[in-house]
Coordinates of C-alpha atoms in Angstrom, one line a residue:
M1142 CA 18.3 -2.5 4.2
T1143 CA 21.5 -1.4 3.0
G1144 CA 22.9 -1.0 -0.4
N1145 CA 25.2 -4.0 -0.3
A1146 CA 22.8 -6.5 0.9
L1147 CA 20.3 -5.0 -1.9
I1148 CA 22.8 -5.6 -4.6
H1149 CA 23.5 -9.2 -2.9
A1150 CA 19.8 -10.1 -3.1
L1151 CA 19.4 -8.9 -6.7
V1152 CA 22.2 -10.9 -7.9
I1153 CA 21.6 -14.1 -5.7
G1154 CA 18.0 -13.7 -6.7
A1155 CA 18.6 -13.3 -10.4
S1156 CA 21.1 -16.2 -10.7
V1157 CA 19.0 -18.7 -8.7
G1158 CA 16.0 -17.8 -11.1
L1159 CA 17.9 -18.4 -14.0
L1160 CA 19.4 -21.6 -12.9
G1161 CA 16.1 -22.8 -11.7
R1162 CA 14.5 -21.9 -15.1
F1163 CA 17.0 -23.9 -17.0
V1164 CA 17.1 -26.9 -14.9
L1165 CA 13.7 -27.7 -16.7
P1166 CA 14.2 -26.7 -20.2
G1167 CA 11.7 -26.9 -23.1
R1168 CA 8.4 -25.0 -24.1
N1169 CA 6.6 -26.8 -21.4
A1170 CA 8.2 -25.0 -18.7
A1171 CA 7.6 -21.5 -16.8
P1172 CA 8.8 -18.3 -18.8
V1173 CA 12.4 -16.9 -17.8
W1174 CA 10.9 -13.6 -16.6
L1175 CA 8.7 -15.7 -14.0
A1176 CA 11.7 -17.5 -12.4
V1177 CA 13.6 -14.7 -12.3
A1178 CA 11.0 -12.3 -11.0
V1179 CA 10.2 -15.1 -8.1
G1180 CA 13.7 -15.2 -7.4
L1181 CA 14.3 -11.5 -7.0
G1182 CA 11.2 -11.4 -4.8
A1183 CA 12.1 -14.3 -2.6
A1184 CA 15.9 -13.3 -2.2
L1185 CA 14.8 -9.5 -0.9
L1186 CA 12.3 -11.5 1.5
G1187 CA 15.2 -13.6 2.9
T1188 CA 17.1 -10.4 3.6
I1189 CA 14.2 -9.0 5.3
I1190 CA 13.6 -12.3 7.5
A1191 CA 17.5 -12.5 8.2
R1192 CA 17.3 -8.8 9.6
V1193 CA 14.5 -9.5 11.6
A1194 CA 16.0 -12.6 13.1
G1195 CA 19.2 -10.3 14.0
V1196 CA 21.6 -11.0 11.1
D1197 CA 23.8 -8.1 10.4
V1198 CA 23.0 -7.5 6.9
A1199 CA 24.9 -4.4 6.5
A1200 CA 28.3 -6.6 6.0
P1201 CA 28.4 -9.5 3.7
S1202 CA 28.1 -12.7 5.8
V1203 CA 27.7 -16.5 4.7
L1204 CA 24.3 -16.8 7.0
R1205 CA 22.7 -13.8 5.1
L1206 CA 23.8 -15.2 1.6
A1207 CA 22.4 -18.7 3.0
V1208 CA 19.2 -17.3 3.9
Q1209 CA 18.6 -15.3 0.5
S1210 CA 19.8 -18.2 -1.3
G1211 CA 17.5 -20.8 0.5
F1212 CA 14.6 -18.5 0.2
A1213 CA 15.1 -18.0 -3.6
G1214 CA 16.0 -21.6 -4.5
A1215 CA 12.5 -22.6 -2.5
A1216 CA 10.4 -20.2 -4.4
V1217 CA 11.9 -20.7 -7.8
V1218 CA 11.5 -24.3 -7.4
L1219 CA 7.8 -23.9 -6.6
A1220 CA 7.3 -21.5 -9.3
V1221 CA 8.9 -23.2 -11.9
V1222 CA 7.2 -26.8 -10.8
T1223 CA 3.8 -25.3 -10.6
A1224 CA 3.7 -23.0 -13.7
R1225 CA 3.8 -25.5 -16.4
H1226 CA 1.5 -24.7 -19.2
T1227 CA 0.4 -26.9 -22.2
P1228 CA 0.1 -24.9 -25.5
G1229 CA -3.7 -25.0 -27.1
P1230 CA -4.1 -25.5 -30.7
T1231 CA -3.8 -21.4 -31.2
G1232 CA -0.4 -21.7 -29.6
R1233 CA -1.9 -20.0 -26.2
S1234 CA -1.5 -21.7 -23.0
I1235 CA -4.9 -23.4 -21.8
R1236 CA -5.3 -25.2 -18.4
R1237 CA -7.6 -28.1 -18.0
W1238 CA -9.4 -28.7 -15.0
R1239 CA -12.1 -31.2 -14.6
A1240 CA -14.5 -31.7 -11.8
V1241 CA -14.8 -35.1 -10.0
G1242 CA -18.4 -35.7 -11.5
D1243 CA -17.4 -34.1 -14.8
P1244 CA -19.3 -36.5 -17.6
S1245 CA -16.8 -35.9 -20.5
A1246 CA -14.0 -37.4 -18.1
P1247 CA -12.8 -40.8 -19.8
A1248 CA -14.0 -43.9 -18.0
D1249 CA -12.0 -46.8 -17.4
Q1250 CA -12.7 -50.4 -18.7
E1251 CA -15.5 -51.2 -16.2
G1252 CA -17.4 -47.7 -17.0
N1253 CA -16.4 -45.9 -13.8
R1254 CA -15.4 -42.4 -14.0
P1255 CA -13.2 -40.6 -11.5

């Protein structure tokens, strides 16, 4: 990987990560550092995949930038959508998972539990 491809991957990954994070604003969304890190990693992976596929990564090309942006965009969307958290009473994020036969699960009007 050339220095030019590395710099482009870093710029594209960081910008896609920031844009992806700010699409879903608020305290309930993924942290900014997570979106940027995922964008950086995916853009670097896109560069590697483009080189393996035979794209010349030494010179700036539209195909290489499209592959980097595509990988970074898909990864950031997945990270932002799946990393939502709910703040608990102490301000810390907690995840609430209930098993299918959980007796504490609310029942509907007929008394059936999920």
